[in-house]
Amino acid sequence: GAVVSQHPSWVICKSGTSVKIECRSLDFQATTMFWYRQFPKQSLMLMATSNEGSKATYEQGVEKDKFLINHASLTLSTLTVTSAHPEDSSFYICSARDDRLPYNEQFFGPGTRLTVL
Amino acid sequence: EDKVVQSPLSLVVHEGDTVTLNCSYEVTNFRSLLWYKQEKKAPTFLFMLTSSGIEKKSGRLSSILDKKELFSILNITATQTGDSAVYLCAVELGSQGNLIFGKGTKLSVKP
């Protein structure tokens, strides 16, 4: 159980375009979803935390107008990278958690590799 | 500033060796410490530690936390080539349950 999927698994886009990444909890309800970014040979860096039905909380240094996060349902969160530039090329990973459970472990999606040309 | 530091950053061993990976942390609101194994994609969960001195074991892997000295170790005995991966240490903060990750230790096990 506790499977999280991401779509697409990889995407290549031109500079200036927007890209949407979906994160779904397949067999549980995710009251909280997290979005991480990982550059090559770097660790996972938390970008934002989203709770279902409310605005996301962004970490310092992450532009909320550039990285739009929507968590409209208990099983789906989306991250839209607007006006993508080559420096946005990275591995984006989401994780999901049900805060109502006594042990609220985060379950990670498989990640999305974004390449901006 | 909250931080998690792992050492070494990379390690090359031969099959059968035993390795110890280190994770130290400085955070303001500690809830738990987690170890993950990351191969090509997303991290997979290994252990969660909340109390000092209690060893968690899973097969050849074990881990322990010292909340007084603010560190944890991950031991892997009788290493196999399949253990080759990046091992990530993360500290869960008590406020929103955010995870702060270390940079990871890249373990390479040679046959």
PDB file of C-alpha atoms in Angstrom:
ATOM      1  CA  GLY A   1       0.000   0.000   0.000  1.00  0.00           C
ATOM      2  CA  ALA A   2       0.869   3.714   0.185  1.00  0.00           C
ATOM      3  CA  VAL A   3       1.773   4.249  -3.453  1.00  0.00           C
ATOM      4  CA  VAL A   4       2.447   7.673  -4.874  1.00  0.00           C
ATOM      5  CA  SER A   5       2.666   8.230  -8.614  1.00  0.00           C
ATOM      6  CA  GLN A   6       3.987  11.141 -10.618  1.00  0.00           C
ATOM      7  CA  HIS A   7       3.276  12.104 -14.169  1.00  0.00           C
ATOM      8  CA  PRO A   8       5.113  12.595 -16.395  1.00  0.00           C
ATOM      9  CA  SER A   9       8.233  10.680 -15.388  1.00  0.00           C
ATOM     10  CA  TRP A  10      10.288  12.902 -17.645  1.00  0.00           C
ATOM     11  CA  VAL A  11       9.658  15.971 -19.772  1.00  0.00           C
ATOM     12  CA  ILE A  12      11.698  18.104 -22.137  1.00  0.00           C
ATOM     13  CA  CYS A  13      10.448  21.579 -22.933  1.00  0.00           C
ATOM     14  CA  LYS A  14      11.567  24.809 -24.527  1.00  0.00           C
ATOM     15  CA  SER A  15      12.588  27.802 -22.492  1.00  0.00           C
ATOM     16  CA  GLY A  16       9.630  30.042 -21.709  1.00  0.00           C
ATOM     17  CA  THR A  17       6.997  27.318 -21.711  1.00  0.00           C
ATOM     18  CA  SER A  18       5.091  26.046 -18.680  1.00  0.00           C
ATOM     19  CA  VAL A  19       5.163  22.484 -17.467  1.00  0.00           C
ATOM     20  CA  LYS A  20       2.685  20.784 -15.154  1.00  0.00           C
ATOM     21  CA  ILE A  21       3.674  17.817 -12.984  1.00  0.00           C
ATOM     22  CA  GLU A  22       1.059  15.695 -11.251  1.00  0.00           C
ATOM     23  CA  CYS A  23       1.443  13.853  -7.988  1.00  0.00           C
ATOM     24  CA  ARG A  24      -1.188  11.304  -6.983  1.00  0.00           C
ATOM     25  CA  SER A  25      -1.659   9.161  -3.913  1.00  0.00           C
ATOM     26  CA  LEU A  26      -3.128   5.978  -5.340  1.00  0.00           C
ATOM     27  CA  ASP A  27      -4.380   4.052  -2.333  1.00  0.00           C
ATOM     28  CA  PHE A  28      -4.596   6.547   0.487  1.00  0.00           C
ATOM     29  CA  GLN A  29      -5.711  10.095   1.102  1.00  0.00           C
ATOM     30  CA  ALA A  30      -2.956  12.653   1.345  1.00  0.00           C
ATOM     31  CA  THR A  31      -3.848  15.532   3.612  1.00  0.00           C
ATOM     32  CA  THR A  32      -0.380  16.962   3.045  1.00  0.00           C
ATOM     33  CA  MET A  33       1.841  16.796  -0.007  1.00  0.00           C
ATOM     34  CA  PHE A  34       5.405  18.002  -0.295  1.00  0.00           C
ATOM     35  CA  TRP A  35       7.356  19.041  -3.359  1.00  0.00           C
ATOM     36  CA  TYR A  36      11.118  18.597  -3.492  1.00  0.00           C
ATOM     37  CA  ARG A  37      13.756  19.455  -6.044  1.00  0.00           C
ATOM     38  CA  GLN A  38      17.031  17.638  -6.472  1.00  0.00           C
ATOM     39  CA  PHE A  39      19.873  18.965  -8.586  1.00  0.00           C
ATOM     40  CA  PRO A  40      22.598  16.559  -9.743  1.00  0.00           C
ATOM     41  CA  LYS A  41      24.726  15.306  -6.869  1.00  0.00           C
ATOM     42  CA  GLN A  42      22.744  17.430  -4.411  1.00  0.00           C
ATOM     43  CA  SER A  43      20.298  16.433  -1.754  1.00  0.00           C
ATOM     44  CA  LEU A  44      16.547  16.774  -1.852  1.00  0.00           C
ATOM     45  CA  MET A  45      15.492  20.333  -1.127  1.00  0.00           C
ATOM     46  CA  LEU A  46      11.990  21.026   0.064  1.00  0.00           C
ATOM     47  CA  MET A  47      10.260  23.560  -2.149  1.00  0.00           C
ATOM     48  CA  ALA A  48       6.803  23.766  -0.642  1.00  0.00           C
ATOM     49  CA  THR A  49       4.241  22.064   1.537  1.00  0.00           C
ATOM     50  CA  SER A  50       0.617  21.895   0.485  1.00  0.00           C
ATOM     51  CA  ASN A  51      -2.432  20.959   2.484  1.00  0.00           C
ATOM     52  CA  GLU A  52      -5.588  19.907   0.708  1.00  0.00           C
ATOM     53  CA  GLY A  53      -7.831  22.849   0.033  1.00  0.00           C
ATOM     54  CA  SER A  54      -5.446  25.573   1.184  1.00  0.00           C
ATOM     55  CA  LYS A  55      -2.582  27.585  -0.232  1.00  0.00           C
ATOM     56  CA  ALA A  56       0.852  26.049  -0.300  1.00  0.00           C
ATOM     57  CA  THR A  57       3.586  27.140   2.086  1.00  0.00           C
ATOM     58  CA  TYR A  58       6.784  27.871   0.204  1.00  0.00           C
ATOM     59  CA  GLU A  59      10.301  27.561   1.545  1.00  0.00           C
ATOM     60  CA  GLN A  60      12.537  30.582   1.584  1.00  0.00           C
ATOM     61  CA  GLY A  61      13.979  31.329  -1.828  1.00  0.00           C
ATOM     62  CA  VAL A  62      11.290  29.478  -3.783  1.00  0.00           C
ATOM     63  CA  GLU A  63       9.233  31.790  -5.998  1.00  0.00           C
ATOM     64  CA  LYS A  64       5.557  31.044  -5.504  1.00  0.00           C
ATOM     65  CA  ASP A  65       4.587  32.786  -8.734  1.00  0.00           C
ATOM     66  CA  LYS A  66       6.977  30.613 -10.690  1.00  0.00           C
ATOM     67  CA  PHE A  67       6.196  27.301  -9.039  1.00  0.00           C
ATOM     68  CA  LEU A  68       2.422  27.093  -8.805  1.00  0.00           C
ATOM     69  CA  ILE A  69       1.141  24.383  -6.524  1.00  0.00           C
ATOM     70  CA  ASN A  70      -2.429  23.200  -6.381  1.00  0.00           C
ATOM     71  CA  HIS A  71      -3.735  20.575  -3.971  1.00  0.00           C
ATOM     72  CA  ALA A  72      -7.390  20.509  -4.878  1.00  0.00           C
ATOM     73  CA  SER A  73      -8.196  16.998  -3.694  1.00  0.00           C
ATOM     74  CA  LEU A  74      -6.956  14.474  -1.163  1.00  0.00           C
ATOM     75  CA  THR A  75      -5.309  12.413  -3.890  1.00  0.00           C
ATOM     76  CA  LEU A  76      -3.879  14.965  -6.295  1.00  0.00           C
ATOM     77  CA  SER A  77      -1.405  17.810  -6.166  1.00  0.00           C
ATOM     78  CA  THR A  78       0.080  19.584  -9.157  1.00  0.00           C
ATOM     79  CA  LEU A  79       3.241  21.614  -9.567  1.00  0.00           C
ATOM     80  CA  THR A  80       3.365  23.970 -12.540  1.00  0.00           C
ATOM     81  CA  VAL A  81       6.720  25.419 -13.484  1.00  0.00           C
ATOM     82  CA  THR A  82       5.812  28.626 -15.290  1.00  0.00           C
ATOM     83  CA  SER A  83       8.055  30.205 -17.916  1.00  0.00           C
ATOM     84  CA  ALA A  84      10.633  27.495 -17.427  1.00  0.00           C
ATOM     85  CA  HIS A  85      14.306  28.281 -17.957  1.00  0.00           C
ATOM     86  CA  PRO A  86      17.312  25.969 -18.265  1.00  0.00           C
ATOM     87  CA  GLU A  87      18.227  26.573 -14.625  1.00  0.00           C
ATOM     88  CA  ASP A  88      14.893  24.977 -13.671  1.00  0.00           C
ATOM     89  CA  SER A  89      16.092  21.680 -15.105  1.00  0.00           C
ATOM     90  CA  SER A  90      16.053  19.301 -12.184  1.00  0.00           C
ATOM     91  CA  PHE A  91      14.529  16.189 -10.689  1.00  0.00           C
ATOM     92  CA  TYR A  92      11.226  17.043  -8.996  1.00  0.00           C
ATOM     93  CA  ILE A  93       9.908  14.630  -6.371  1.00  0.00           C
ATOM     94  CA  CYS A  94       6.670  14.772  -4.469  1.00  0.00           C
ATOM     95  CA  SER A  95       5.768  13.012  -1.271  1.00  0.00           C
ATOM     96  CA  ALA A  96       2.420  12.499   0.371  1.00  0.00           C
ATOM     97  CA  ARG A  97       1.246  11.954   3.918  1.00  0.00           C
ATOM     98  CA  ASP A  98      -2.008  11.339   5.746  1.00  0.00           C
ATOM     99  CA  ASP A  99      -1.767  13.433   8.895  1.00  0.00           C
ATOM    100  CA  ARG A 100      -4.759  11.682  10.419  1.00  0.00           C
ATOM    101  CA  LEU A 101      -2.797   8.480  10.886  1.00  0.00           C
ATOM    102  CA  PRO A 102      -0.859   7.975  14.139  1.00  0.00           C
ATOM    103  CA  TYR A 103       2.426   7.500  12.367  1.00  0.00           C
ATOM    104  CA  ASN A 104       2.449   9.950   9.516  1.00  0.00           C
ATOM    105  CA  GLU A 105       5.182   8.704   7.254  1.00  0.00           C
ATOM    106  CA  GLN A 106       5.858  10.475   3.983  1.00  0.00           C
ATOM    107  CA  PHE A 107       5.622   8.313   0.872  1.00  0.00           C
ATOM    108  CA  PHE A 108       7.622   9.454  -2.120  1.00  0.00           C
ATOM    109  CA  GLY A 109       6.672   9.494  -5.766  1.00  0.00           C
ATOM    110  CA  PRO A 110       9.108   8.211  -8.398  1.00  0.00           C
ATOM    111  CA  GLY A 111      10.086  11.717  -9.470  1.00  0.00           C
ATOM    112  CA  THR A 112       9.891  13.745 -12.676  1.00  0.00           C
ATOM    113  CA  ARG A 113      13.002  14.659 -14.619  1.00  0.00           C
ATOM    114  CA  LEU A 114      12.550  18.115 -16.179  1.00  0.00           C
ATOM    115  CA  THR A 115      14.936  19.299 -18.882  1.00  0.00           C
ATOM    116  CA  VAL A 116      14.496  22.829 -20.196  1.00  0.00           C
ATOM    117  CA  LEU A 117      16.253  23.550 -23.454  1.00  0.00           C
TER     118      LEU A 117
ATOM    119  CA  GLU B   1      19.516  27.458  10.511  1.00  0.00           C
ATOM    120  CA  ASP B   2      18.449  23.821  10.586  1.00  0.00           C
ATOM    121  CA  LYS B   3      20.983  21.487   8.992  1.00  0.00           C
ATOM    122  CA  VAL B   4      21.789  17.838   8.481  1.00  0.00           C
ATOM    123  CA  VAL B   5      25.336  16.763   7.679  1.00  0.00           C
ATOM    124  CA  GLN B   6      26.286  13.351   6.394  1.00  0.00           C
ATOM    125  CA  SER B   7      29.692  11.777   6.163  1.00  0.00           C
ATOM    126  CA  PRO B   8      31.456  10.495   4.263  1.00  0.00           C
ATOM    127  CA  LEU B   9      30.034  11.929   1.046  1.00  0.00           C
ATOM    128  CA  SER B  10      31.185   8.869  -0.866  1.00  0.00           C
ATOM    129  CA  LEU B  11      32.543   5.485  -0.019  1.00  0.00           C
ATOM    130  CA  VAL B  12      33.879   2.580  -2.067  1.00  0.00           C
ATOM    131  CA  VAL B  13      34.054  -0.852  -0.485  1.00  0.00           C
ATOM    132  CA  HIS B  14      34.236  -4.484  -1.555  1.00  0.00           C
ATOM    133  CA  GLU B  15      31.525  -7.053  -1.161  1.00  0.00           C
ATOM    134  CA  GLY B  16      31.469  -8.473   2.324  1.00  0.00           C
ATOM    135  CA  ASP B  17      32.803  -5.340   3.987  1.00  0.00           C
ATOM    136  CA  THR B  18      30.932  -3.610   6.792  1.00  0.00           C
ATOM    137  CA  VAL B  19      30.231   0.107   6.452  1.00  0.00           C
ATOM    138  CA  THR B  20      29.112   2.805   8.851  1.00  0.00           C
ATOM    139  CA  LEU B  21      27.436   5.938   7.556  1.00  0.00           C
ATOM    140  CA  ASN B  22      27.173   9.007   9.737  1.00  0.00           C
ATOM    141  CA  CYS B  23      24.523  11.676  10.104  1.00  0.00           C
ATOM    142  CA  SER B  24      24.705  14.651  12.459  1.00  0.00           C
ATOM    143  CA  TYR B  25      22.076  17.319  12.816  1.00  0.00           C
ATOM    144  CA  GLU B  26      21.301  20.687  14.304  1.00  0.00           C
ATOM    145  CA  VAL B  27      17.622  21.542  14.267  1.00  0.00           C
ATOM    146  CA  THR B  28      15.329  23.608  16.432  1.00  0.00           C
ATOM    147  CA  ASN B  29      12.348  21.287  16.652  1.00  0.00           C
ATOM    148  CA  PHE B  30      13.347  17.632  16.278  1.00  0.00           C
ATOM    149  CA  ARG B  31      10.634  15.058  15.779  1.00  0.00           C
ATOM    150  CA  SER B  32      12.404  12.074  14.237  1.00  0.00           C
ATOM    151  CA  LEU B  33      15.343  11.037  12.075  1.00  0.00           C
ATOM    152  CA  LEU B  34      14.889   8.960   8.968  1.00  0.00           C
ATOM    153  CA  TRP B  35      17.181   7.018   6.698  1.00  0.00           C
ATOM    154  CA  TYR B  36      16.421   6.477   3.018  1.00  0.00           C
ATOM    155  CA  LYS B  37      18.071   4.583   0.195  1.00  0.00           C
ATOM    156  CA  GLN B  38      18.030   6.320  -3.168  1.00  0.00           C
ATOM    157  CA  GLU B  39      18.943   4.462  -6.303  1.00  0.00           C
ATOM    158  CA  LYS B  40      17.838   5.926  -9.593  1.00  0.00           C
ATOM    159  CA  LYS B  41      14.596   7.506  -8.565  1.00  0.00           C
ATOM    160  CA  ALA B  42      12.813   8.512  -5.387  1.00  0.00           C
ATOM    161  CA  PRO B  43      14.095   7.572  -1.941  1.00  0.00           C
ATOM    162  CA  THR B  44      12.856   4.395  -0.335  1.00  0.00           C
ATOM    163  CA  PHE B  45      12.333   4.351   3.395  1.00  0.00           C
ATOM    164  CA  LEU B  46      14.709   2.371   5.601  1.00  0.00           C
ATOM    165  CA  PHE B  47      14.295   3.456   9.224  1.00  0.00           C
ATOM    166  CA  MET B  48      12.678   6.025  11.424  1.00  0.00           C
ATOM    167  CA  LEU B  49      14.308   6.772  14.768  1.00  0.00           C
ATOM    168  CA  THR B  50      12.783   8.794  17.553  1.00  0.00           C
ATOM    169  CA  SER B  51      14.411   7.547  20.753  1.00  0.00           C
ATOM    170  CA  SER B  52      18.061   7.428  21.738  1.00  0.00           C
ATOM    171  CA  GLY B  53      19.883   4.163  22.146  1.00  0.00           C
ATOM    172  CA  ILE B  54      17.299   1.867  20.570  1.00  0.00           C
ATOM    173  CA  GLU B  55      18.757   0.037  17.606  1.00  0.00           C
ATOM    174  CA  LYS B  56      16.520  -0.581  14.637  1.00  0.00           C
ATOM    175  CA  LYS B  57      17.419  -3.580  12.484  1.00  0.00           C
ATOM    176  CA  SER B  58      16.327  -4.850   9.115  1.00  0.00           C
ATOM    177  CA  GLY B  59      18.389  -7.713   7.774  1.00  0.00           C
ATOM    178  CA  ARG B  60      21.957  -6.543   7.309  1.00  0.00           C
ATOM    179  CA  LEU B  61      21.047  -2.914   8.006  1.00  0.00           C
ATOM    180  CA  SER B  62      20.837  -1.347  11.407  1.00  0.00           C
ATOM    181  CA  SER B  63      20.641   2.161  12.758  1.00  0.00           C
ATOM    182  CA  ILE B  64      20.800   3.953  16.064  1.00  0.00           C
ATOM    183  CA  LEU B  65      20.176   7.506  17.249  1.00  0.00           C
ATOM    184  CA  ASP B  66      21.948   9.564  19.903  1.00  0.00           C
ATOM    185  CA  LYS B  67      19.781  12.553  20.747  1.00  0.00           C
ATOM    186  CA  LYS B  68      22.271  13.906  23.256  1.00  0.00           C
ATOM    187  CA  GLU B  69      25.131  14.075  20.764  1.00  0.00           C
ATOM    188  CA  LEU B  70      22.749  14.764  17.854  1.00  0.00           C
ATOM    189  CA  PHE B  71      23.797  12.054  15.473  1.00  0.00           C
ATOM    190  CA  SER B  72      22.797   8.764  13.984  1.00  0.00           C
ATOM    191  CA  ILE B  73      24.662   5.966  12.258  1.00  0.00           C
ATOM    192  CA  LEU B  74      23.560   3.491   9.649  1.00  0.00           C
ATOM    193  CA  ASN B  75      25.448   0.202   9.560  1.00  0.00           C
ATOM    194  CA  ILE B  76      25.465  -2.230   6.695  1.00  0.00           C
ATOM    195  CA  THR B  77      27.151  -5.574   7.287  1.00  0.00           C
ATOM    196  CA  ALA B  78      28.289  -8.065   4.656  1.00  0.00           C
ATOM    197  CA  THR B  79      27.717  -5.524   1.900  1.00  0.00           C
ATOM    198  CA  GLN B  80      26.495  -6.643  -1.514  1.00  0.00           C
ATOM    199  CA  THR B  81      26.642  -4.919  -4.894  1.00  0.00           C
ATOM    200  CA  GLY B  82      22.923  -4.305  -4.578  1.00  0.00           C
ATOM    201  CA  ASP B  83      23.617  -2.046  -1.628  1.00  0.00           C
ATOM    202  CA  SER B  84      25.219   0.465  -3.986  1.00  0.00           C
ATOM    203  CA  ALA B  85      23.110   3.610  -3.716  1.00  0.00           C
ATOM    204  CA  VAL B  86      22.962   7.027  -2.153  1.00  0.00           C
ATOM    205  CA  TYR B  87      21.895   6.826   1.470  1.00  0.00           C
ATOM    206  CA  LEU B  88      20.026   9.877   2.660  1.00  0.00           C
ATOM    207  CA  CYS B  89      19.515  10.979   6.220  1.00  0.00           C
ATOM    208  CA  ALA B  90      16.619  13.318   6.943  1.00  0.00           C
ATOM    209  CA  VAL B  91      15.356  14.993  10.087  1.00  0.00           C
ATOM    210  CA  GLU B  92      11.657  15.516  10.496  1.00  0.00           C
ATOM    211  CA  LEU B  93      10.758  18.803  12.142  1.00  0.00           C
ATOM    212  CA  GLY B  94       8.049  18.961  14.724  1.00  0.00           C
ATOM    213  CA  SER B  95       6.094  21.909  13.357  1.00  0.00           C
ATOM    214  CA  GLN B  96       4.757  20.781   9.974  1.00  0.00           C
ATOM    215  CA  GLY B  97       6.623  17.545   9.749  1.00  0.00           C
ATOM    216  CA  ASN B  98       8.903  18.868   7.017  1.00  0.00           C
ATOM    217  CA  LEU B  99      11.984  16.846   6.201  1.00  0.00           C
ATOM    218  CA  ILE B 100      15.432  18.356   5.991  1.00  0.00           C
ATOM    219  CA  PHE B 101      17.796  16.128   4.048  1.00  0.00           C
ATOM    220  CA  GLY B 102      21.520  15.716   4.241  1.00  0.00           C
ATOM    221  CA  LYS B 103      23.519  15.584   1.027  1.00  0.00           C
ATOM    222  CA  GLY B 104      23.724  11.824   1.182  1.00  0.00           C
ATOM    223  CA  THR B 105      26.487   9.267   1.189  1.00  0.00           C
ATOM    224  CA  LYS B 106      27.145   7.577  -2.124  1.00  0.00           C
ATOM    225  CA  LEU B 107      28.068   3.977  -1.434  1.00  0.00           C
ATOM    226  CA  SER B 108      29.667   1.876  -4.146  1.00  0.00           C
ATOM    227  CA  VAL B 109      30.138  -1.816  -3.441  1.00  0.00           C
ATOM    228  CA  LYS B 110      32.596  -3.529  -5.772  1.00  0.00           C
ATOM    229  CA  PRO B 111      32.363  -7.259  -6.477  1.00  0.00           C
TER     230      PRO B 111
END
